[in-house]
PDB file of C-alpha atoms in Angstrom:
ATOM      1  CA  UNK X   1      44.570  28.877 -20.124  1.00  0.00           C
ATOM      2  CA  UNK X   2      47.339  28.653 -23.003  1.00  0.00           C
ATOM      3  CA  UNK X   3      49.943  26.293 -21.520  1.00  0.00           C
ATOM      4  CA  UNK X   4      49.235  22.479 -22.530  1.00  0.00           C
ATOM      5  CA  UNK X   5      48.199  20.554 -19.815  1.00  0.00           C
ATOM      6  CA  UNK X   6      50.097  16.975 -19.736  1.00  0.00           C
ATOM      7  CA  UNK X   7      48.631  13.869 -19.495  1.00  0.00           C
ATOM      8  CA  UNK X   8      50.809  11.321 -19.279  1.00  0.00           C
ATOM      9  CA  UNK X   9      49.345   7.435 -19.951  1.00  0.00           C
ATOM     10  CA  UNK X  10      47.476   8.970 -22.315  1.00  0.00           C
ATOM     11  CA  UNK X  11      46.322   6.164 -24.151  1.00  0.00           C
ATOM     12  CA  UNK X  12      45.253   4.306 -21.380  1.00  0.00           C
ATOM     13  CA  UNK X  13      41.928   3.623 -20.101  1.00  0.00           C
ATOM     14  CA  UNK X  14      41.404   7.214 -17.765  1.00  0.00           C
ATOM     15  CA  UNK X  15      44.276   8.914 -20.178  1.00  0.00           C
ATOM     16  CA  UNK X  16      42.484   8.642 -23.214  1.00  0.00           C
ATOM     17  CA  UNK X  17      39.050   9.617 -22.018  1.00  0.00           C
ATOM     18  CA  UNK X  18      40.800  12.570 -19.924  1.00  0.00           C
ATOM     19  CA  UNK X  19      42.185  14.065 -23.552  1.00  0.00           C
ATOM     20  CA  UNK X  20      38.956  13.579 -25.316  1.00  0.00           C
ATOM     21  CA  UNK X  21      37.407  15.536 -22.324  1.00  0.00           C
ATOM     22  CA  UNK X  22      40.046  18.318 -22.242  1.00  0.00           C
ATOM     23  CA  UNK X  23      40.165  18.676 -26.163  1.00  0.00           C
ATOM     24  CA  UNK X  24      36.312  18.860 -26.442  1.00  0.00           C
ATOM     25  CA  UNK X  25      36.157  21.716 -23.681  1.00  0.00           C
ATOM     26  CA  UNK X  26      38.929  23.287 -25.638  1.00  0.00           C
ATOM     27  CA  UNK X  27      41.745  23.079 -23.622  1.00  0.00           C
ATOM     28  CA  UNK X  28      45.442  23.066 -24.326  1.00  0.00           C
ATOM     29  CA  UNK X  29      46.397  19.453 -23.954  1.00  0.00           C
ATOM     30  CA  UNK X  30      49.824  17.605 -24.588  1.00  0.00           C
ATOM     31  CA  UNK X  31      49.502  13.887 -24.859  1.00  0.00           C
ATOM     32  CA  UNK X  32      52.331  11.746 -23.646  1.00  0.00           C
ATOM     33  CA  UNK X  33      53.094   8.554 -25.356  1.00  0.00           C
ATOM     34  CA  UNK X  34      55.583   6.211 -25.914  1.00  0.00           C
ATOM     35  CA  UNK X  35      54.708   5.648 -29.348  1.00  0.00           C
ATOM     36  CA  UNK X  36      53.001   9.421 -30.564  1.00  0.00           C
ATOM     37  CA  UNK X  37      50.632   8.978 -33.604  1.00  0.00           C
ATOM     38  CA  UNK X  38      48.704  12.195 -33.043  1.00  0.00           C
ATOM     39  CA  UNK X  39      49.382  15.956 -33.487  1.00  0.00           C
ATOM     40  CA  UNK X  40      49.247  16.247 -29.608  1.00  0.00           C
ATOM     41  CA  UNK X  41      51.126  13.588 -28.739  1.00  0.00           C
ATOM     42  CA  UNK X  42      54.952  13.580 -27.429  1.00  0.00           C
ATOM     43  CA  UNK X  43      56.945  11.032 -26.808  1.00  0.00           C
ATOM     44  CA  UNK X  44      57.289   9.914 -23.574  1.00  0.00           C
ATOM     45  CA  UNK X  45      58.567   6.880 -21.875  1.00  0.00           C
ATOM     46  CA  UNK X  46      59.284   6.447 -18.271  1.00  0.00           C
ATOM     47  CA  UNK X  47      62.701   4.168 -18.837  1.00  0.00           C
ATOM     48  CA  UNK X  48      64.161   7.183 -20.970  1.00  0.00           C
ATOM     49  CA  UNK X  49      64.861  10.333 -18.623  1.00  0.00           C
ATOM     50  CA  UNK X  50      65.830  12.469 -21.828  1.00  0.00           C
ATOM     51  CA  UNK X  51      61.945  12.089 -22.831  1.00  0.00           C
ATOM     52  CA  UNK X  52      61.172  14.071 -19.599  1.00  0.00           C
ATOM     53  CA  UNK X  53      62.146  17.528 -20.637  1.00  0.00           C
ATOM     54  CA  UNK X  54      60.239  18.114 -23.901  1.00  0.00           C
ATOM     55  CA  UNK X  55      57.404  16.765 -22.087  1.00  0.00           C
ATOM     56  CA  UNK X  56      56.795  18.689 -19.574  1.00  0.00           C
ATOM     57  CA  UNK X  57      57.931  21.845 -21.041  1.00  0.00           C
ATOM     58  CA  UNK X  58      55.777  24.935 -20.706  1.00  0.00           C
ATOM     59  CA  UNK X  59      53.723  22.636 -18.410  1.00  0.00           C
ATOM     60  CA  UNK X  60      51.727  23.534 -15.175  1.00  0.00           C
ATOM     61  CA  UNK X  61      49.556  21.244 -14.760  1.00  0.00           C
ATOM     62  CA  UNK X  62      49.748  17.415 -15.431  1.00  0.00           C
ATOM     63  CA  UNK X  63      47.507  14.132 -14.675  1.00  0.00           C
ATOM     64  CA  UNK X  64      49.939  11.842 -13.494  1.00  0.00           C
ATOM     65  CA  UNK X  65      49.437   7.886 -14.246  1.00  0.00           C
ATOM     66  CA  UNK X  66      52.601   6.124 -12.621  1.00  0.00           C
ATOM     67  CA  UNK X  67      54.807   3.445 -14.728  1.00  0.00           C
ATOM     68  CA  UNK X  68      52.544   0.314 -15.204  1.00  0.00           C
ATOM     69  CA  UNK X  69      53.453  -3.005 -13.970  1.00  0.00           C
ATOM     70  CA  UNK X  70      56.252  -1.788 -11.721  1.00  0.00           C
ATOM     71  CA  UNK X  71      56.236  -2.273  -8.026  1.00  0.00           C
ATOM     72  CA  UNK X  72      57.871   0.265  -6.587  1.00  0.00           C
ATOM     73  CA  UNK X  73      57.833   3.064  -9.230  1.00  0.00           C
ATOM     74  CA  UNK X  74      58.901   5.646  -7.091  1.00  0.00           C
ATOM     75  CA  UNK X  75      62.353   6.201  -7.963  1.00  0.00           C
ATOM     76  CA  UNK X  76      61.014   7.095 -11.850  1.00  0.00           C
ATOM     77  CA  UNK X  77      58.500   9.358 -10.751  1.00  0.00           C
ATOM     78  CA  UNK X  78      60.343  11.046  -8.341  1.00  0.00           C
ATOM     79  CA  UNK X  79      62.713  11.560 -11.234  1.00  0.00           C
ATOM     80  CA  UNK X  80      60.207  12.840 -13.113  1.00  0.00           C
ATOM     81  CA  UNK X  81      58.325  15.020 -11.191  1.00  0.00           C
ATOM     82  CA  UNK X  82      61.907  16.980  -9.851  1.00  0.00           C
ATOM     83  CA  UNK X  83      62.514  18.017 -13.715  1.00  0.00           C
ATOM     84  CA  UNK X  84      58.800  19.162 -14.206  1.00  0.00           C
ATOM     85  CA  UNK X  85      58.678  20.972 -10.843  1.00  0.00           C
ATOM     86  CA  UNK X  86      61.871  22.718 -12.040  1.00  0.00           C
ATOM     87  CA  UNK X  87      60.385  23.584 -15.346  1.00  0.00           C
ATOM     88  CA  UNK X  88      57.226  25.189 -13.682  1.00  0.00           C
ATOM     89  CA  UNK X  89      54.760  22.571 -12.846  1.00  0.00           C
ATOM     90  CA  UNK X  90      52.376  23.662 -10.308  1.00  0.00           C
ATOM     91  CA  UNK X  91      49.540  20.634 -10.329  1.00  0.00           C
ATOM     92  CA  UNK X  92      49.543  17.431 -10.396  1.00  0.00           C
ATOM     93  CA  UNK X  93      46.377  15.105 -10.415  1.00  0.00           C
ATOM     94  CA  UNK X  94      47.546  11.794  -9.297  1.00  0.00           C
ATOM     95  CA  UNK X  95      45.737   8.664 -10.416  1.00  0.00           C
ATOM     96  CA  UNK X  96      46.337   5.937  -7.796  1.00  0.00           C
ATOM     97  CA  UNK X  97      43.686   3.469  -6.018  1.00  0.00           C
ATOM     98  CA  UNK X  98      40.740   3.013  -2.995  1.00  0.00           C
ATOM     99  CA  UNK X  99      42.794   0.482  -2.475  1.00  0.00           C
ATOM    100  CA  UNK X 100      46.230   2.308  -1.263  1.00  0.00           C
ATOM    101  CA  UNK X 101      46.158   4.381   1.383  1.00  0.00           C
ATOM    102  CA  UNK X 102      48.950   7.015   1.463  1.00  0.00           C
ATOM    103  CA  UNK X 103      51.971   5.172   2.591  1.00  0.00           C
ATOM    104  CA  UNK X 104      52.029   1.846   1.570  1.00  0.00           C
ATOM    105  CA  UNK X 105      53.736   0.228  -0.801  1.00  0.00           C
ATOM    106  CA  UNK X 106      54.210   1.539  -4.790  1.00  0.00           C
ATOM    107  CA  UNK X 107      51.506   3.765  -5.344  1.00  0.00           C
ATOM    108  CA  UNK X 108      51.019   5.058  -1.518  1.00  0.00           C
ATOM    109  CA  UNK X 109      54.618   6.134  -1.827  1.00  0.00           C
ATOM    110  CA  UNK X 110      53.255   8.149  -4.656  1.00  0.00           C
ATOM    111  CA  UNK X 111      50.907   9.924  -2.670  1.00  0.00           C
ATOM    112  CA  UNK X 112      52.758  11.859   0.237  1.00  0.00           C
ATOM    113  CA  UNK X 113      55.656  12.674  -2.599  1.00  0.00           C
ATOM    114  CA  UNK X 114      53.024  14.767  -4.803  1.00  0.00           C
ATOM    115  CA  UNK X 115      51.568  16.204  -1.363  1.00  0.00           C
ATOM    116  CA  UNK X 116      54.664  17.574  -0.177  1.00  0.00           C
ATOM    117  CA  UNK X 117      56.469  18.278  -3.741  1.00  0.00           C
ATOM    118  CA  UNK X 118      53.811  20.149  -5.749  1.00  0.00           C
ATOM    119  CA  UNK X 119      51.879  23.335  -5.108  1.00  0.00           C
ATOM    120  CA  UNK X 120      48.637  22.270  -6.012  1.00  0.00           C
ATOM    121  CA  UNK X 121      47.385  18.620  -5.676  1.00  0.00           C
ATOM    122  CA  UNK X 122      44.767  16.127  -5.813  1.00  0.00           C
ATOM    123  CA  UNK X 123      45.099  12.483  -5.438  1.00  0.00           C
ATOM    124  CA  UNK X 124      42.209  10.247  -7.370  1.00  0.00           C
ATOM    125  CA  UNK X 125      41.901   6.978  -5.357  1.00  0.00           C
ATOM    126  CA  UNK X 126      39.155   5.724  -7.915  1.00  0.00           C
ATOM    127  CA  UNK X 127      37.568   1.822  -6.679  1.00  0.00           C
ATOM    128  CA  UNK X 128      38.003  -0.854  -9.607  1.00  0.00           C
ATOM    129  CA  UNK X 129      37.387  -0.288 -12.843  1.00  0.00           C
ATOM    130  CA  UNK X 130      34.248  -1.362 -14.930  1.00  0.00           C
ATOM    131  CA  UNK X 131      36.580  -1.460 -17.867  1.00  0.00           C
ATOM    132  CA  UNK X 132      38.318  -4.284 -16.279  1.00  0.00           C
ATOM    133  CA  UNK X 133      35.091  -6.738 -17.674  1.00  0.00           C
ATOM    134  CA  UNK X 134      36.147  -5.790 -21.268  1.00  0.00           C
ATOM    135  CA  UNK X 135      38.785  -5.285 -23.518  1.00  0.00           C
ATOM    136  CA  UNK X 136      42.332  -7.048 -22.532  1.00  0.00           C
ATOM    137  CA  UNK X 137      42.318  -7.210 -18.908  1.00  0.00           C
ATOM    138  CA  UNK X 138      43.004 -10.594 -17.343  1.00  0.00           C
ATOM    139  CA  UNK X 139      39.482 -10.480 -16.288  1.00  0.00           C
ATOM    140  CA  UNK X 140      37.865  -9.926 -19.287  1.00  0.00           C
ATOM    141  CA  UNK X 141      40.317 -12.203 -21.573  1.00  0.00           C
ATOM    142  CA  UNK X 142      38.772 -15.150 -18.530  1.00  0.00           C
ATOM    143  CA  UNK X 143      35.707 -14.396 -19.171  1.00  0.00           C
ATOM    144  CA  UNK X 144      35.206 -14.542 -23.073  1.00  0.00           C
ATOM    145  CA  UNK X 145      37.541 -17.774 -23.262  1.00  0.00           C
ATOM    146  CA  UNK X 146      35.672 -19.639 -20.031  1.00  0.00           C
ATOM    147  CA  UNK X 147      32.698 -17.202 -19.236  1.00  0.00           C
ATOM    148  CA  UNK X 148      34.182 -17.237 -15.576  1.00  0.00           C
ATOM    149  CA  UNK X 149      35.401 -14.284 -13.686  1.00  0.00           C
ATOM    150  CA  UNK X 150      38.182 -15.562 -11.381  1.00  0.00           C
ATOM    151  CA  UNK X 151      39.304 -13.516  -8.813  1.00  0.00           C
ATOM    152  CA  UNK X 152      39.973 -14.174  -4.843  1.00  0.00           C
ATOM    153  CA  UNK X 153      37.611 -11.514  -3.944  1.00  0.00           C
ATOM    154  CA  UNK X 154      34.972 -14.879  -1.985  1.00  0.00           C
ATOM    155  CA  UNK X 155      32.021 -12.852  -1.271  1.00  0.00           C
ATOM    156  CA  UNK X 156      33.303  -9.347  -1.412  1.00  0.00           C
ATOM    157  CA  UNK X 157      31.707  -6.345  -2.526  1.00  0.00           C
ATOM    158  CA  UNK X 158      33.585  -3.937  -5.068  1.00  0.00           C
ATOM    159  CA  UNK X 159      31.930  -0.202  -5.683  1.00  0.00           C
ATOM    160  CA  UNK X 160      33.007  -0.908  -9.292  1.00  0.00           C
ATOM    161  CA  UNK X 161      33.164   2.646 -10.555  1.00  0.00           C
ATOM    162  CA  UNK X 162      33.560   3.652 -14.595  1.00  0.00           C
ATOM    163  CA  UNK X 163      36.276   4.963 -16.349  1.00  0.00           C
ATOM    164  CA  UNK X 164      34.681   7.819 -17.839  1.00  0.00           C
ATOM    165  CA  UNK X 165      33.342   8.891 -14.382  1.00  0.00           C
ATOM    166  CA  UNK X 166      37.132   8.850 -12.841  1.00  0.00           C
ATOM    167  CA  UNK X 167      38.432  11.313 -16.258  1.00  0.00           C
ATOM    168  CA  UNK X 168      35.294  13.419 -15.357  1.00  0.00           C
ATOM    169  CA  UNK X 169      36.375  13.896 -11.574  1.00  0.00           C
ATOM    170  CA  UNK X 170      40.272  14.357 -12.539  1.00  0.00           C
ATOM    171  CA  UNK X 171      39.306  17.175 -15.022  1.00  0.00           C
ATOM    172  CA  UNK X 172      37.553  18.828 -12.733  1.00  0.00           C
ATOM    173  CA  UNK X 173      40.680  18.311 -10.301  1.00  0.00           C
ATOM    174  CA  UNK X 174      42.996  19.806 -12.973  1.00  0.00           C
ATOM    175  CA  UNK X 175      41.029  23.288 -13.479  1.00  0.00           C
ATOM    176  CA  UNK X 176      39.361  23.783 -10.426  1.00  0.00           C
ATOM    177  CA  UNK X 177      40.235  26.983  -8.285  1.00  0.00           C
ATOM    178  CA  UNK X 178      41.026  27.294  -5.638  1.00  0.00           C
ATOM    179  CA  UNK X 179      42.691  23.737  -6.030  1.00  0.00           C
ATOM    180  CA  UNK X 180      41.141  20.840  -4.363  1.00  0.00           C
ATOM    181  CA  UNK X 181      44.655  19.731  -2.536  1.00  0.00           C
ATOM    182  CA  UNK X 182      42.906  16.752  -1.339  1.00  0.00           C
ATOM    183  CA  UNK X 183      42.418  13.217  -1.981  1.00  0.00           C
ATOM    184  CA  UNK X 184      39.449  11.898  -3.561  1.00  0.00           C
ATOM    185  CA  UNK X 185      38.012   8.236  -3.123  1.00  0.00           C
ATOM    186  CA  UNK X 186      35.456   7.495  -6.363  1.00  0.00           C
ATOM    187  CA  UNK X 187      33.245   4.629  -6.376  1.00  0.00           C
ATOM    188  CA  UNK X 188      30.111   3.847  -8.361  1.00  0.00           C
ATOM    189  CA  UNK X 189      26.592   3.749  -7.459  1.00  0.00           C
ATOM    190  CA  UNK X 190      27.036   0.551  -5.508  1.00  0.00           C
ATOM    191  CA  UNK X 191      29.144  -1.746  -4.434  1.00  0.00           C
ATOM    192  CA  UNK X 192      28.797  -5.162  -5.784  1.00  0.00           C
ATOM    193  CA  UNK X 193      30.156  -8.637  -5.499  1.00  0.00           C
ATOM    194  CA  UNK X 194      31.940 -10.336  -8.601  1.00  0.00           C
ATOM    195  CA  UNK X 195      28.864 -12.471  -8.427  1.00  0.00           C
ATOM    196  CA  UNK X 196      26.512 -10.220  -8.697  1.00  0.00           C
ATOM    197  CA  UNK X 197      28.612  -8.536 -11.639  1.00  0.00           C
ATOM    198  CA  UNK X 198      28.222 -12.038 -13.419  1.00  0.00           C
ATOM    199  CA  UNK X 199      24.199 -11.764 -12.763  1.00  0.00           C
ATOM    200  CA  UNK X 200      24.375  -8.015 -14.696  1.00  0.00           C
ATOM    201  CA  UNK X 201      26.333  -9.268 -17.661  1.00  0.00           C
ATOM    202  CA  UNK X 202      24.244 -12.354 -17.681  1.00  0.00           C
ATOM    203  CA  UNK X 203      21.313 -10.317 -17.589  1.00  0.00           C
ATOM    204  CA  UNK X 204      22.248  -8.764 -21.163  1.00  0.00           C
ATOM    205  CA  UNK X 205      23.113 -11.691 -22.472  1.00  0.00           C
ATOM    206  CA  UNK X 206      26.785 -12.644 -21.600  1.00  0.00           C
ATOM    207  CA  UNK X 207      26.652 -15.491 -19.480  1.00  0.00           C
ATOM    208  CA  UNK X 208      29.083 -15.149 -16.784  1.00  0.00           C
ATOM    209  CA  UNK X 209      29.746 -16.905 -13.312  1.00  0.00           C
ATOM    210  CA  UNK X 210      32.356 -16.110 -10.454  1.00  0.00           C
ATOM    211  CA  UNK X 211      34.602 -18.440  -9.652  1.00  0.00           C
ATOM    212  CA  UNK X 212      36.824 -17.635  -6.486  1.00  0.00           C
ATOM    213  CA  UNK X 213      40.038 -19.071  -6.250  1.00  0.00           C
ATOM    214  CA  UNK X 214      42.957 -18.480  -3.993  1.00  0.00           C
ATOM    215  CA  UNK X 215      45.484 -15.698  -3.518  1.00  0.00           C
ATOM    216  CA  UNK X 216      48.242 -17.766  -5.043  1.00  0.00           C
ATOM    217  CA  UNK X 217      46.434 -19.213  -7.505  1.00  0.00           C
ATOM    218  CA  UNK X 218      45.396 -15.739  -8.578  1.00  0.00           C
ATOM    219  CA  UNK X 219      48.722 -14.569  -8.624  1.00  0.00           C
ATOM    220  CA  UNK X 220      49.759 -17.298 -11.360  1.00  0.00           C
ATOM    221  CA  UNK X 221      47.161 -16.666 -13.392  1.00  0.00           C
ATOM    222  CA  UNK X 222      48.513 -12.959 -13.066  1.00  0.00           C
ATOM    223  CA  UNK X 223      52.242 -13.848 -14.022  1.00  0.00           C
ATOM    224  CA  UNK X 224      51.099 -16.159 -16.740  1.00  0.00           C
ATOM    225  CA  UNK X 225      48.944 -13.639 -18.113  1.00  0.00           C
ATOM    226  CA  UNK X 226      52.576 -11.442 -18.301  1.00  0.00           C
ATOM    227  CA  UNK X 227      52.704  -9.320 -15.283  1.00  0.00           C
ATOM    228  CA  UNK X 228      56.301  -9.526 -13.379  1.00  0.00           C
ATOM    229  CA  UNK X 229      55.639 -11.878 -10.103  1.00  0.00           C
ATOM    230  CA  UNK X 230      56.228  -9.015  -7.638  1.00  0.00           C
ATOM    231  CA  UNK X 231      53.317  -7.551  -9.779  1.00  0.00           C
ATOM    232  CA  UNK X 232      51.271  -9.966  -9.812  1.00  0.00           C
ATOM    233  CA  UNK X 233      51.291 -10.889  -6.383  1.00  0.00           C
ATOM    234  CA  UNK X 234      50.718  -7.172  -5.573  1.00  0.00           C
ATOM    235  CA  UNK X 235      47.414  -6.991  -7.197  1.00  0.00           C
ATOM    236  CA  UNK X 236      46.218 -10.981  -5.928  1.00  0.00           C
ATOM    237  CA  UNK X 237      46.782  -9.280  -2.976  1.00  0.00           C
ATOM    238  CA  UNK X 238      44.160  -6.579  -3.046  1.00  0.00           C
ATOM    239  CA  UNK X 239      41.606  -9.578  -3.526  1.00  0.00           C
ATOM    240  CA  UNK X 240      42.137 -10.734  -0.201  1.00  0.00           C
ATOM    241  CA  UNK X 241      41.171  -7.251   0.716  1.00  0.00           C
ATOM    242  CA  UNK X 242      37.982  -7.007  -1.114  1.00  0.00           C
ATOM    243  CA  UNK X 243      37.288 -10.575   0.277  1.00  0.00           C
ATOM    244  CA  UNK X 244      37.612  -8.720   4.171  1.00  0.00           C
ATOM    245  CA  UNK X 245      35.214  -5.834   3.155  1.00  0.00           C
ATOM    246  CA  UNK X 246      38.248  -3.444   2.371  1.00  0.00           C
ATOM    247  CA  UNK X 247      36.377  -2.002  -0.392  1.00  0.00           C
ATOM    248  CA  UNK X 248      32.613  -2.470   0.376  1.00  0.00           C
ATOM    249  CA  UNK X 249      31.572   1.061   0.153  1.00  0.00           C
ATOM    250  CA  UNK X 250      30.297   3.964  -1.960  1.00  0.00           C
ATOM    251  CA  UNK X 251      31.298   7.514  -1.599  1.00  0.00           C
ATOM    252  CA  UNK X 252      29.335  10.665  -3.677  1.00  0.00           C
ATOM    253  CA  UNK X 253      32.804  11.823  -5.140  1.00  0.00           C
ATOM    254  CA  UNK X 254      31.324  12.221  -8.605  1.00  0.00           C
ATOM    255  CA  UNK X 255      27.964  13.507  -7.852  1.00  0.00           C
ATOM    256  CA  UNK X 256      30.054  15.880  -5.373  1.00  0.00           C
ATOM    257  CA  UNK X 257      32.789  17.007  -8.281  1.00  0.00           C
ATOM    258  CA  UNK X 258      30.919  16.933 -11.484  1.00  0.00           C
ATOM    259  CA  UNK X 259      27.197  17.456 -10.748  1.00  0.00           C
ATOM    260  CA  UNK X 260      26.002  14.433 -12.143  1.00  0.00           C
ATOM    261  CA  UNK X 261      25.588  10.665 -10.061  1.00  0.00           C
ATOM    262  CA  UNK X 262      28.266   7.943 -11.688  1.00  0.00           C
ATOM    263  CA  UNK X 263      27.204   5.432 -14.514  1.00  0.00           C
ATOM    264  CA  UNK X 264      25.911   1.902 -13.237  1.00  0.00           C
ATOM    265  CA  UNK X 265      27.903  -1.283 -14.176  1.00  0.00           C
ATOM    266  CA  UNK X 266      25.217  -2.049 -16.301  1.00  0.00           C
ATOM    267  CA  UNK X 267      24.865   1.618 -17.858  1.00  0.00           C
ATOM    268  CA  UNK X 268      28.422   0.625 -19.201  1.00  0.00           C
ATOM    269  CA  UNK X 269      27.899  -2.353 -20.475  1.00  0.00           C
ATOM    270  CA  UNK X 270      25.200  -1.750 -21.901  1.00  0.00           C
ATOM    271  CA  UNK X 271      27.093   1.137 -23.598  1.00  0.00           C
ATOM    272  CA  UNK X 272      29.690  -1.121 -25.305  1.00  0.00           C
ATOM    273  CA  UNK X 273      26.787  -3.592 -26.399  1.00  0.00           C
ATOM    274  CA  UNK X 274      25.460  -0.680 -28.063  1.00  0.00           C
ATOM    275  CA  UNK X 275      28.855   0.554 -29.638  1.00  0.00           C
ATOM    276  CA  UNK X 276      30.507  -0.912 -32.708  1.00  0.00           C
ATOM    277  CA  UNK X 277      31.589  -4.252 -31.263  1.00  0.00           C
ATOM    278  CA  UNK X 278      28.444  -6.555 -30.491  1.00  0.00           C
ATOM    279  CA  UNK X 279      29.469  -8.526 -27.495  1.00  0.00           C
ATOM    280  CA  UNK X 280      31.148  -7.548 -24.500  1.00  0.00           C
ATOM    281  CA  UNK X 281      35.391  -7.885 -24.444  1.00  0.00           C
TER     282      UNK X 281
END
């Protein structure tokens, strides 16, 4: 393969595993970025439609991570993807969620537009993200300053799946032939509670307890934490989900894709612990 393959959100949490994969296996890859500080970087920033062009030049393939924080981002991405299709794209991977079937509001929009615009496609409907305990998510900011994790999720399992894991399966999706042209839920080895995700990082040593709240209370803590309020009450709103059982399942995706079974919550964790920074967040 000599064209670049684009990935845009490529410093995000899939994005910037994705490259690493790609580059490592030796593969052509253009990294989009609204702020480029590597040789294969380009900038690229969804509110500026003369970034498109340069990006996606010479491009067939692409992992697609819609505009963040935006509640219907359709109109960009349709944008988008017309000038890319017209400059030769063939496949797109499209990161969305277990959470959105195709239809629905914001992303699910996403998913019948790649279906019926692009040649080739695969939609990755990964579960949450064990990256969402560390780092700067809401989630993980709660949990170092309180050692709660607050969500509206009651007793509701989550088939918490790693981030690595989803890049692995979306790789795959971007070289496979014949192309997949399907969609692809990807969960972890099991699905878990938020209380029993407290009992792993307890377990090694980060005391942690759930504490359920409601809906609306969730989706303050969102806004105040910075997300826009249609935002935010967009995502307090997959917690009642979770809470009815929406996402209490495990499918063998990875395994199925990649070869290998997906990485535990407390694989990950345990991972970080062992990394550079000595406590989880």
């Amino acid at each position: 393969m000599t064209e670049p393959i684009l990935v845009t959100g490529a410093t995000g949490t899939t994005g910037s595993r994705l490259v690493r994969r790609l580059a490592a296996a030796g593969h052509p890859v253009r990294a989009a970025s609204r702020k480029p500080s590597a040789a294969n970087q380009i900038r690229f920033d969804w509110g500026d439609p003369g970034t498109y062009p340069a990006a996606v030049a010479g491009v067939r393939r692409m992992y697609l991570v819609a505009p963040v924080g935006q509640a219907d981002p359709l109109p960009q991405v349709e944008a988008f993807l017309d000038t890319a299709l017209a400059a030769g794209l063939r496949r797109v991977v499209l990161l969305s969620s277990s959470a959105v079937p195709e239809g629905a509001p914001a992303l699910g929009e996403l998913h019948a537009l790649v279906r019926r615009e692009c040649p080739e496609w695969t939609v990755l409907r990964p579960s949450w993200f064990m990256q969402n305990f560390l780092g700067d998510h809401p989630l993980a900011v709660a949990l170092r300053e309180t050692g709660e994790l607050v969500t509206a999720t009651g007793n509701g399992r989550v088939g918490f799946v790693d981030a690595g894991d989803i890049a692995a399966v979306a790789e795959r999706a971007l070289l496979a032939e014949p192309p997949l042209n399907e969609e692809l839920v990807i969960t972890g080895p099991a699905a878990l509670s938020y209380a029993d995700a407290a009992a792993v990082l307890t377990g090694l040593g980060v005391p942690a307890r759930h504490r359920a709240v409601s809906v609306t209370e969730l989706t303050q803590r969102h806004i105040a934490a910075g997300y826009p309020p249609d935002f935010a009450a967009l995502l307090a709103g997959l917690d009642e989900g979770i809470r009815q059982g929406a996402e209490d399942r495990v499918t063998d995706t990875v395994l199925r894709l990649t070869g290998r079974p997906p990485c535990s919550l407390r694989a990950v964790l345990l991972g970080v612990m062992a990394g550079p920074v000595p406590t989880i967040g």
